Coordinates of C-alpha atoms in Angstrom, one line a residue:
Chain Y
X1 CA -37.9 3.6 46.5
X2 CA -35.5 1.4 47.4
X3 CA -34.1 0.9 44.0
X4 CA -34.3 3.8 43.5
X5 CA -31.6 4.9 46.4
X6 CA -29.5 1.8 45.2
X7 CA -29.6 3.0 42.0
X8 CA -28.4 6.6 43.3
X9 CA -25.5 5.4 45.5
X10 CA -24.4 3.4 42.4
X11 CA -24.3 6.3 40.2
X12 CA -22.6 8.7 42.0
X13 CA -20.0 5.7 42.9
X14 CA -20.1 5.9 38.9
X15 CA -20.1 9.8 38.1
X16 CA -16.9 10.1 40.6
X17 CA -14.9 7.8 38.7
X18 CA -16.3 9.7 35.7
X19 CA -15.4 13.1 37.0
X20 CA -12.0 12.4 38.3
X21 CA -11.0 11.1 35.0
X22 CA -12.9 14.0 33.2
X23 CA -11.3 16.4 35.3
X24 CA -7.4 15.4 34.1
X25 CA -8.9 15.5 30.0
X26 CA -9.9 19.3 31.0
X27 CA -7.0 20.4 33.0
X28 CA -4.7 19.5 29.4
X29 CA -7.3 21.1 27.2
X30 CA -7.4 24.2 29.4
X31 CA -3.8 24.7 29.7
X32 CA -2.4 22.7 26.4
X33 CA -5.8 23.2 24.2
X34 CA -4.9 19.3 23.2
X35 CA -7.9 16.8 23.2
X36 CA -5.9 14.6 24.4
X37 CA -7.5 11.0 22.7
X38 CA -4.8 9.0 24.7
X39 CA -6.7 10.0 27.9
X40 CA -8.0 6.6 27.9
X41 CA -5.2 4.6 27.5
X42 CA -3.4 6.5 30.4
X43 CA -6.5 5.3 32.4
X44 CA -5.9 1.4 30.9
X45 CA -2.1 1.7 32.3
X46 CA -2.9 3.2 35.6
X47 CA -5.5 0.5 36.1
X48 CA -2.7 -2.6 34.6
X49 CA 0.4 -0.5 37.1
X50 CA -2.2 -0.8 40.2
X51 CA -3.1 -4.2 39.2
X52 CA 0.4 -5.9 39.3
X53 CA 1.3 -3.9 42.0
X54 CA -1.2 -5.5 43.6
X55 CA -1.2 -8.9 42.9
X56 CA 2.5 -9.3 41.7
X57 CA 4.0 -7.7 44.7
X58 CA 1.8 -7.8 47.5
X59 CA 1.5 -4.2 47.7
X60 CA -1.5 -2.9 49.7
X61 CA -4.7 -1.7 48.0
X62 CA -4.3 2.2 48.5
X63 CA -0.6 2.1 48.4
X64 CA -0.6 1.0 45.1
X65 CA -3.1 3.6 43.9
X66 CA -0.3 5.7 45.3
X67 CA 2.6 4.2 42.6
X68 CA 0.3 4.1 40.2
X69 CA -0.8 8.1 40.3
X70 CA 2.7 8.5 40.4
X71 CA 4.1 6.3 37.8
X72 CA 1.1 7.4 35.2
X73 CA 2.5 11.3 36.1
X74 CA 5.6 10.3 35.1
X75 CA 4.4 8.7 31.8
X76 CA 2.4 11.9 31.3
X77 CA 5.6 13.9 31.5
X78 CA 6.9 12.1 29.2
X79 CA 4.2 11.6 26.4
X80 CA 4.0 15.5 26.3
X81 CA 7.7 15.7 26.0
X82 CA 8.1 13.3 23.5
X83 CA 4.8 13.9 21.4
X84 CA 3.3 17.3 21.9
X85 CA 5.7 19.7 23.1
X86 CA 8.0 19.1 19.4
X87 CA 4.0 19.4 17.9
X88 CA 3.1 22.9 20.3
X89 CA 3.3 25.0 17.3
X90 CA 1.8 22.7 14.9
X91 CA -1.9 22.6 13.5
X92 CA -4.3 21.6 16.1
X93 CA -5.1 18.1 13.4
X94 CA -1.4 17.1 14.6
X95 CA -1.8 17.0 18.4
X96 CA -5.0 15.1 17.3
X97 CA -3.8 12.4 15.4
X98 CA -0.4 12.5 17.6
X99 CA -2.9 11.4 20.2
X100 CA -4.7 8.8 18.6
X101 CA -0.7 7.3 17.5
X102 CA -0.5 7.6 21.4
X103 CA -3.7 5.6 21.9
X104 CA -3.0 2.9 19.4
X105 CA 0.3 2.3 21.2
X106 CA -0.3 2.2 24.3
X107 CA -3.3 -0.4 24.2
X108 CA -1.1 -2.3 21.5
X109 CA 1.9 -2.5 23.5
X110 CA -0.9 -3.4 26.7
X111 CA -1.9 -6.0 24.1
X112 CA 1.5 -7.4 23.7
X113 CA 2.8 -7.4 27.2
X114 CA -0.1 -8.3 28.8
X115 CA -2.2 -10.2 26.7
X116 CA -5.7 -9.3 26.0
X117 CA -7.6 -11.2 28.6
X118 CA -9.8 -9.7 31.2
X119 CA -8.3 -9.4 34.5
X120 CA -10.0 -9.4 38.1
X121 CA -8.6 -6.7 40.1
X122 CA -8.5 -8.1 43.8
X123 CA -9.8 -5.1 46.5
X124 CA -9.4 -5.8 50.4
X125 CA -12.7 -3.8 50.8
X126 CA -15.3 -6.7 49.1
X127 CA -17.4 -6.0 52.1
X128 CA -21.1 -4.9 52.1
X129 CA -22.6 -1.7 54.5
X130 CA -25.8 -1.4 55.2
X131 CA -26.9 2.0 55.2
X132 CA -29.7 3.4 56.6
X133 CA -31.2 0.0 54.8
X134 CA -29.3 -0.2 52.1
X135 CA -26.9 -2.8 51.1
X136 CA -24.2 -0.9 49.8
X137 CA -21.0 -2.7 48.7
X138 CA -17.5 -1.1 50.3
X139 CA -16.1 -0.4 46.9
X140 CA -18.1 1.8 45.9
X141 CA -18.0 3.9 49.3
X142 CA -14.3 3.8 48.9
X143 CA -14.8 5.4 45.2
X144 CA -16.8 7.7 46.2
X145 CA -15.1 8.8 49.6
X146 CA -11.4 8.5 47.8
X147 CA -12.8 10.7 44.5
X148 CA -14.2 13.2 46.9
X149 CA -10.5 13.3 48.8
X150 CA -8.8 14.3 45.5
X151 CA -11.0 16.3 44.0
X152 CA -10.7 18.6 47.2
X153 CA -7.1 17.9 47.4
X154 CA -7.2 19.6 42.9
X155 CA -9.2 22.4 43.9
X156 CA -6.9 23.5 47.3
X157 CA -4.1 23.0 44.9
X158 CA -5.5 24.9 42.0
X159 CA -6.6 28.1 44.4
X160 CA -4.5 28.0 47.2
X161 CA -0.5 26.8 45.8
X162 CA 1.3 29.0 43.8
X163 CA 2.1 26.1 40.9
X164 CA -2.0 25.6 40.9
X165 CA -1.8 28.8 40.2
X166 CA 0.3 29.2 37.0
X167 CA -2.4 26.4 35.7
X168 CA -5.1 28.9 35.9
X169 CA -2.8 31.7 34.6
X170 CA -2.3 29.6 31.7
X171 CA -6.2 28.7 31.3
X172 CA -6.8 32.0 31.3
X173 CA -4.0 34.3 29.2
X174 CA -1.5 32.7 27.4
X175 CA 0.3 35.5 26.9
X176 CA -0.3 37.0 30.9
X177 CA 1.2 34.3 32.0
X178 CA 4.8 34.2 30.2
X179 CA 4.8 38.5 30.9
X180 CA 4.6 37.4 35.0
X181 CA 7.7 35.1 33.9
X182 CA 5.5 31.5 34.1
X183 CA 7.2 29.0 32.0
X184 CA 4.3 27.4 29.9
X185 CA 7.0 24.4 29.2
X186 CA 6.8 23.5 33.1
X187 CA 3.2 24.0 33.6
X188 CA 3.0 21.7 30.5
X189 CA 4.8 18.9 32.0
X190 CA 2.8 19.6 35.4
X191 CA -0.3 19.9 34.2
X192 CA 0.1 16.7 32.1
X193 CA 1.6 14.9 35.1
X194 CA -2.0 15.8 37.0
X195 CA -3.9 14.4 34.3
X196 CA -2.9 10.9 33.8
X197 CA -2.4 10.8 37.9
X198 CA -6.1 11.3 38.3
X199 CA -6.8 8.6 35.3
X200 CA -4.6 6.6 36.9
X201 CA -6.5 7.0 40.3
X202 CA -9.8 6.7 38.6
X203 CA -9.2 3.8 36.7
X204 CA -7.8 1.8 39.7
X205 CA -11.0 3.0 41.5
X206 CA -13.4 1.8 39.9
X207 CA -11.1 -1.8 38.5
X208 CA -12.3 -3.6 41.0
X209 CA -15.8 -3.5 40.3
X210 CA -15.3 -3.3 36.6
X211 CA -12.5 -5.7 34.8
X212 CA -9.0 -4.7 33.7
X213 CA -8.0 -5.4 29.9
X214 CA -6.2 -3.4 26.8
X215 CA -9.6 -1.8 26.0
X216 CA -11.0 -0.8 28.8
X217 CA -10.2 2.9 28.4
X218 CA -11.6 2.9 24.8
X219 CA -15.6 3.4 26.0
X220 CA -14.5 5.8 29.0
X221 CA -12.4 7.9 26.3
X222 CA -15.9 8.6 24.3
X223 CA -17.5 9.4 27.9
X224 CA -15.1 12.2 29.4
X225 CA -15.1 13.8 25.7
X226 CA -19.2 14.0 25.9
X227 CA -18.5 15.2 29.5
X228 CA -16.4 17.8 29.3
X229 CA -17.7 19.2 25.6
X230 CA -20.9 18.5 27.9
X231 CA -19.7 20.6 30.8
X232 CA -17.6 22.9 28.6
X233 CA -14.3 22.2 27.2
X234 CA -11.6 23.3 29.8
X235 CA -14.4 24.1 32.9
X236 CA -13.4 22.3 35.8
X237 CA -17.0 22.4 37.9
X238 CA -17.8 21.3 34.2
X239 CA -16.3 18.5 34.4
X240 CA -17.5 17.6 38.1
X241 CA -21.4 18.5 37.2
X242 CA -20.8 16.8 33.2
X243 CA -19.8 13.3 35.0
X244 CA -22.2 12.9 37.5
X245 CA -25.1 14.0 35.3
X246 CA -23.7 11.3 32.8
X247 CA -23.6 9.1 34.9
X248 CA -27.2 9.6 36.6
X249 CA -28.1 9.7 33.2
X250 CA -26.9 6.4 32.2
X251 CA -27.7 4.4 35.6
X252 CA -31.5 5.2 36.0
X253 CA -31.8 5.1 32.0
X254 CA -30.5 1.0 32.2
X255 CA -32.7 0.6 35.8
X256 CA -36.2 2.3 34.0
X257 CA -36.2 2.1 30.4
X258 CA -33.8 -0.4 28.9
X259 CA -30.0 -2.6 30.1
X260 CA -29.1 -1.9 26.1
X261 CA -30.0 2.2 25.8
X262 CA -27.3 2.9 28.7
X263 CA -24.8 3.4 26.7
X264 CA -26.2 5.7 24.2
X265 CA -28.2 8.3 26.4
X266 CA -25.1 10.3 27.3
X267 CA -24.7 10.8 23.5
X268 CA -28.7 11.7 23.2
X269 CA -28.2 14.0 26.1
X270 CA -24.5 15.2 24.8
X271 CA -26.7 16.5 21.5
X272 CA -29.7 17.8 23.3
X273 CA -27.6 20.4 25.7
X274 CA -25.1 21.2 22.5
X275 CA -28.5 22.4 20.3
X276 CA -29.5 24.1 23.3
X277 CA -25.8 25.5 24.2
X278 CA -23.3 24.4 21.9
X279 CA -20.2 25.5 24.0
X280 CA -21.3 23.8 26.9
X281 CA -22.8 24.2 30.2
X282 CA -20.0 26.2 32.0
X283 CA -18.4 27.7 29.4
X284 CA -17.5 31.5 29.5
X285 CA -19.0 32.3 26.4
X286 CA -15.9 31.8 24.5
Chain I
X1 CA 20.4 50.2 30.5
X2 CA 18.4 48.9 27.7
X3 CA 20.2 49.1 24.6
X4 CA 18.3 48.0 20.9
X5 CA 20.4 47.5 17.9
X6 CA 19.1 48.0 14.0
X7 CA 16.1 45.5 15.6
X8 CA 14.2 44.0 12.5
X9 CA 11.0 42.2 12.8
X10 CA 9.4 40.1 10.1
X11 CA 5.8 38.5 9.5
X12 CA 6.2 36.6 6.7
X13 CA 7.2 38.9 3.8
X14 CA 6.1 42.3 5.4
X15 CA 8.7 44.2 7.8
X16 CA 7.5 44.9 11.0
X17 CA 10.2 46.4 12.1
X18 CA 13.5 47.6 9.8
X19 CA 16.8 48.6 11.7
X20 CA 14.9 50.2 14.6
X21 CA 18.0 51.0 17.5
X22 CA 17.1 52.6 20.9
X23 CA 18.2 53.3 24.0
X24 CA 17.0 53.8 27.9
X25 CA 19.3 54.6 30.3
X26 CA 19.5 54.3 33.8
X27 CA 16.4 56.3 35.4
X28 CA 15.4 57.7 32.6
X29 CA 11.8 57.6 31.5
X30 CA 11.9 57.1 27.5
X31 CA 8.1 57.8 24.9
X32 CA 7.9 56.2 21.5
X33 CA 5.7 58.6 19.7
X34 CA 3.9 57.1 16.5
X35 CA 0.8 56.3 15.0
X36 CA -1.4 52.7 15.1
X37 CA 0.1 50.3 13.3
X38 CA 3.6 52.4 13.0
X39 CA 5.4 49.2 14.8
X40 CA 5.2 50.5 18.4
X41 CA 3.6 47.3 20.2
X42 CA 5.4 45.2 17.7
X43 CA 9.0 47.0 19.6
X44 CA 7.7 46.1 22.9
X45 CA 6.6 42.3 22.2
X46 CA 9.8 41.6 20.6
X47 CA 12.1 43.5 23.6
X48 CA 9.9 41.3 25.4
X49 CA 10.5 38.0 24.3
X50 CA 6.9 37.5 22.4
X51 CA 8.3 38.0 19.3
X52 CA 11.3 36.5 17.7
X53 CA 13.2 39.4 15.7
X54 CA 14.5 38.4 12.3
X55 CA 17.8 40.3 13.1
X56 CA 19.4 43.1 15.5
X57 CA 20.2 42.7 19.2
X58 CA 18.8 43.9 22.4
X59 CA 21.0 44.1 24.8
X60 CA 19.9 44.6 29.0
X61 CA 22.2 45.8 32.2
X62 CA 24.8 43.7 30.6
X63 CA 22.8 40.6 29.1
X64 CA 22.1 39.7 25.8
X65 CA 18.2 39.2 25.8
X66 CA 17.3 39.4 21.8
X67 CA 15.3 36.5 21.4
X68 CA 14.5 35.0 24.3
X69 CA 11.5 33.5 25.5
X70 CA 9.3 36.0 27.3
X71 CA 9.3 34.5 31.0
X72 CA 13.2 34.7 30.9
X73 CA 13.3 38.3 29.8
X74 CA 10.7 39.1 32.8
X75 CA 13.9 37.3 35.2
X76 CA 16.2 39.3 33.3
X77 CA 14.7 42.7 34.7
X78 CA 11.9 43.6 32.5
X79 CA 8.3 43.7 33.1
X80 CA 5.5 44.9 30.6
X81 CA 1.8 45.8 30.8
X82 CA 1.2 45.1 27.1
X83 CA -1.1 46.1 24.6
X84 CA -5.0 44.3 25.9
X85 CA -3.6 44.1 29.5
X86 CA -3.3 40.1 29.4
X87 CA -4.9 40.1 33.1
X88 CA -6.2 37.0 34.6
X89 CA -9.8 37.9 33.9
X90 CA -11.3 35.2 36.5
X91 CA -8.5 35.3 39.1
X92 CA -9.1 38.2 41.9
X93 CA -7.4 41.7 42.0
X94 CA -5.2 40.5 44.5
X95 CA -4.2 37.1 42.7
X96 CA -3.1 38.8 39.4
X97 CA -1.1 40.8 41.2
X98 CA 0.4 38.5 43.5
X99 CA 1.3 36.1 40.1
X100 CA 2.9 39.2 39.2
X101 CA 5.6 38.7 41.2
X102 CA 5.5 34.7 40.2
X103 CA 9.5 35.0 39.7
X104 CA 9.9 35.9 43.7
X105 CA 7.4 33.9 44.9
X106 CA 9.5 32.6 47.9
X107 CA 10.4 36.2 49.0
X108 CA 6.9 36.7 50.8
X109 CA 8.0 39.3 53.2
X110 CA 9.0 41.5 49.5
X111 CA 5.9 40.5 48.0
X112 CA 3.5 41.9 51.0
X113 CA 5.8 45.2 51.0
X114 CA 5.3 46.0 47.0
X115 CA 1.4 45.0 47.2
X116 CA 1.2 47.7 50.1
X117 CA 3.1 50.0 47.2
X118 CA 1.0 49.2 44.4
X119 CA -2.2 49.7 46.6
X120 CA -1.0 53.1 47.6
X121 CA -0.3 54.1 44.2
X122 CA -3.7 53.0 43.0
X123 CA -6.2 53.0 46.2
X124 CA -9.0 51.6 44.2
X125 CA -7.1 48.1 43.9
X126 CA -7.3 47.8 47.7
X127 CA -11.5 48.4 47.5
X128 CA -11.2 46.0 44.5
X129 CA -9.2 43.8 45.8
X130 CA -11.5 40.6 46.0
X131 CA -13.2 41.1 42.6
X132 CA -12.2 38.9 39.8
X133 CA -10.0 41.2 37.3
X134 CA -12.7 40.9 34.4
X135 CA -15.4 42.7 36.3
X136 CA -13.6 45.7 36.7
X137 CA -14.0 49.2 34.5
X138 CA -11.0 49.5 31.4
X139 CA -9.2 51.9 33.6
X140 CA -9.1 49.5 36.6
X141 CA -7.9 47.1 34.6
X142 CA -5.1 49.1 33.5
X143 CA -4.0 49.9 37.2
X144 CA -3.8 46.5 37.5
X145 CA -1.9 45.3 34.5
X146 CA 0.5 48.6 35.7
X147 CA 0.5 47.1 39.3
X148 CA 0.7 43.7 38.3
X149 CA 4.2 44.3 36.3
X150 CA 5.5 46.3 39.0
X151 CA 5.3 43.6 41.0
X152 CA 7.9 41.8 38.9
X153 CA 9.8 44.4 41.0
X154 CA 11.5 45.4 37.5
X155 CA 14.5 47.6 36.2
X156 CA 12.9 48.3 33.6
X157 CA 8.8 48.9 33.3
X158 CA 7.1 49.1 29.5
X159 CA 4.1 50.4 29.2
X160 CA 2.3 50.1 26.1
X161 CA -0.2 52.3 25.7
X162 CA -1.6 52.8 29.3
X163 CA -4.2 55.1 29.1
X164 CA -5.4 53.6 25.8
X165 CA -9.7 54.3 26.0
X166 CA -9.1 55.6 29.4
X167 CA -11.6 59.0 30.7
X168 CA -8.9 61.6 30.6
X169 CA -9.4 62.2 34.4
X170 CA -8.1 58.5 34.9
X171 CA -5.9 58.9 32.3
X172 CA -3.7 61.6 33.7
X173 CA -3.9 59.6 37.1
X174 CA -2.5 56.7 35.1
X175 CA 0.2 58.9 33.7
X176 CA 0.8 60.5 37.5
X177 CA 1.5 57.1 38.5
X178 CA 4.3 56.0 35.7
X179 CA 5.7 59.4 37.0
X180 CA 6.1 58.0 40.3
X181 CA 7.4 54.8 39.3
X182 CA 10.0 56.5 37.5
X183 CA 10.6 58.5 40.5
X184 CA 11.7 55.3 42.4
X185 CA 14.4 54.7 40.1
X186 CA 13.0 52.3 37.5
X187 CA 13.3 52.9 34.3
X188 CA 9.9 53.2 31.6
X189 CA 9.7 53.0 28.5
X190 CA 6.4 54.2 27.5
X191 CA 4.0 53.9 24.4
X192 CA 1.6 57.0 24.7
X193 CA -1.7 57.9 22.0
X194 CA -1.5 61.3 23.6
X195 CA 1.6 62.2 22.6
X196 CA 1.6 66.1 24.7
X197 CA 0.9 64.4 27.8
X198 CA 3.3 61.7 27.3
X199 CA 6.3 63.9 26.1
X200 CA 5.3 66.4 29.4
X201 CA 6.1 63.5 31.7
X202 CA 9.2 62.2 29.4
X203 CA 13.1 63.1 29.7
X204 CA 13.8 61.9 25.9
X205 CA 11.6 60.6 22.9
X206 CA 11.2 58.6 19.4
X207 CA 9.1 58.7 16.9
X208 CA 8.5 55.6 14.6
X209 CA 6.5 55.5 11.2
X210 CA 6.4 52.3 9.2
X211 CA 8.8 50.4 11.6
X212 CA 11.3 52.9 11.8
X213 CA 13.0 55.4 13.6
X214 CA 12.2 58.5 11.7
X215 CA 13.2 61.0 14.9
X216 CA 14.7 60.9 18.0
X217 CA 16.0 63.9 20.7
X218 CA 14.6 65.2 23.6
X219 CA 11.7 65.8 25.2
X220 CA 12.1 69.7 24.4
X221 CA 13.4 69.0 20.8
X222 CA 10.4 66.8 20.2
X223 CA 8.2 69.5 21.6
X224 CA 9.4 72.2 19.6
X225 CA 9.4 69.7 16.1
X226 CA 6.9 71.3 13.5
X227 CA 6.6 67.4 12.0
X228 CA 5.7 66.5 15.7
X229 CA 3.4 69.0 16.4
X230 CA 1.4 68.6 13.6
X231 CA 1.5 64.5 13.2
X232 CA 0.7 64.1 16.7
X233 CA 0.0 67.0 18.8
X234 CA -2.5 68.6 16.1
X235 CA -1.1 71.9 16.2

């Protein structure tokens, strides 16, 4: 039993990291209807930016979250600029292998400034909790606690702002949305700005517990895809319910069957729900 | 006023639309008569920025609008409820509406006054209010896409086909409305299936076949036109 919970806590420590990052791939799908294959590398940088904040300037922990979310959106803005908005009325096969050219150079150039060893991301909160029995380590209530803050703070913003607004608007008719007088261009930018914020965020989460290297975003790129074709491409609550299920999935698969299936049962599970319902579990049909 | 000149649309090698002019002038309330396919919606999308023309100008209170994107056109003055209504099917009654007036979004004071006006043009949008746009019936939805571009607080209002697959009972309360926009000064430029009920509510009308103007004059000229009558009136 006690496993058990241990195992529990540490999956949904896992499946917010997983959801946060999931949530920023949807958004760009939803509005942009890119899969966005860089996705992971924005998550590598965000992770690297938090790092040498970090340990090159002294910068506290959370603070440096905070420059990294906001460096990545910057980047964001400008990889759509420079790479998809010249591509928006190209085949969707461009904005796909524009986005692996994006991959490919953003790990390279990681590779190249940084070096491709493994770095140890230092966190103030090293700590263990005990709750209710359980020896939980700080970290992970910190990514689970933080992910639950943002994801709240994305969904008041989606509903409640006006600019959350226009995203939906988008998501939902193109056209609609330029007759009100939205400019897609600027819920582009935005919406990519979003995106590689929350990678950013997720990545330097979850760093700490994890290593930081070129790569890193390479395995968590082939996750979010099977979590939000999982959850349905462009779902939001998709995404949320597709990461922690992956996640679940993945944790008590490596505690009660076997360390080396892990990594494959979100793919078993990916092609069991897409017989079942090939356009995922909260799509609308479409 | 709206002024189109010799307007040509292309789509690939077939012509949309071949030298169409028009004009709606200050609180007037303007029909294009013609049957489906005969260029009508292909008019509106390209006055409204959704479609680039291959030549011609169209020219608004002054500016030069021809060709520019759709969301600019919308700030220019002009607001449409297209053809397939282009609501927010998820987003509530209220929220299309209020992103209908996305372009005066800090003028909150405005925005409360003209939802009060659209709910008292069509009451049912007030019961509705909370429903998301897609559950409501076709005519509903057409209040809404009516309401939604009024909310835009336009000069100029097109409608495209607004009572399209609409019970005739909500039909002519969807026609009584235009009426009433038009009352308040803004100009319409309306695309109408039922061409008698549309040409009784009109002050002057066109009629396009192929992508051209083939007829244009009044609403009692068009009335009285044998070719109308029989092309569109069935009489």
């Amino acid at each position: 039993m006690e496993l058990f919970l241990q195992q529990l806590v540490n999956a949904i420590a896992l499946g917010s990291v997983y959801s946060l990052a999931a949530l920023g791939l949807t958004l760009v799908f939803g509005v942009l209807r890119i899969p966005n294959l860089a996705h992971g590398a924005l998550y590598m940088i965000g992770a690297y930016v938090t790092y040498f904040a970090l340990t090159s300037y002294g910068i506290p922990y959370i603070v440096a979250i905070g420059i990294s979310a906001a460096v990545l959106a910057l980047i964001g803005v400008i990889v759509e600029r420079l790479v998809f908005h010249p591509l928006r009325n190209a085949p969707h096969t461009h904005h796909l292998i524009a986005a692996v050219g994006v991959l490919f150079f953003l790990q390279s150039g990681a590779q190249v400034l940084w070096g491709s060893e493994f770095r140890e991301m230092p966190s103030p909160f090293t700590g263990i909790v005990n709750v209710f029995g359980l020896n939980i380590g700080q970290q992970r209530l910190v990514v689970i606690f933080a992910s639950i803050l943002v994801m709240v703070a994305l969904y008041l913003f989606l509903k409640k702002t006006v600019p959350g607004q226009t995203i939906e608007a988008i998501e939902q008719d193109r056209t609609g949305a330029s007759l009100v007088g939205i400019d897609a261009n600027r819920v582009s930018m935005m919406t990519f700005a979003i995106s590689a914020a929350l990678a950013a965020i997720a990545a330097s989460l979850v760093a700490p517990i994890n290593l930081v290297f070129p790569t890193m975003g390479e395995a968590l790129n082939l996750k979010v895809f099977a979590i939000i074709i999982l959850g349905g491409l462009g779902s939001i609550p998709g995404a949320i319910v597709g990461g922690f299920a992956l996640a679940l999935a993945e944790v008590f698969s490596s505690t009660y069957i076997s360390n080396a299936f892990s990594e494959a049962i979100g793919f078993l599970f990916l092609l069991v729900v897409l017989a079942v319902r090939p356009t995922g579990l909260f799509s609308k049909g479409a | 006023m709206l002024e189109v000149r010799d307007l040509s649309v292309r789509f690939g090698e077939f012509a949309a639309l071949r030298g169409v002019s028009l004009t709606v002038e200050e609180g007037e309330l303007v029909v294009v008569l013609g049957a489906n396919g005969a260029g009508k919606s292909t008019l509106f999308r390209t006055i409204n920025g959704l479609i680039k023309p291959a030549s011609g100008e169209i020219d608004f209170c002054g500016e030069k609008i021809g060709g520019r994107p759709a969301n600019a056109v919308v700030k220019a003055g002009i607001a449409q409820s297209a053809e397939g209504r282009h609501l927010f099917p998820e987003l509530s009654v209220l929220k299309n509406l209020t992103l209908g007036a996305y372009l005066r979004r800090r003028d909150r004071a405005g925005i409360k006054k003209s939802l009060e006006e659209a709910y008292e043009l069509f009451p049912i949008l007030y019961e509705k209010r909370n429903d998301p746009a897609g559950s409501l019936s076709g005519g509903q939805q057409q209040m809404v896409a009516v309401g939604r571009a009024l909310m835009a607080k336009p000069k100029l209002l097109i409608l495209d086909e607004p009572s399209l697959g609409l019970a005739p009972l909500v039909s002519r309360q969807v026609l009584d409305a235009v009426v009433e926009i038009n009352k308040t000064g803004i100009m319409v430029l309306l695309a109408e299936q039922n061409a008698k009920a549309a040409l009784k509510i009109a002050h002057r009308g066109y009629v396009v076949e192929n992508g051209e103007v083939i007829l244009a004059g009044s609403k009692d000229e068009l009335m009285d036109n044998d070719d109308v009558r029989r092309a569109y009136m069935g009489t």
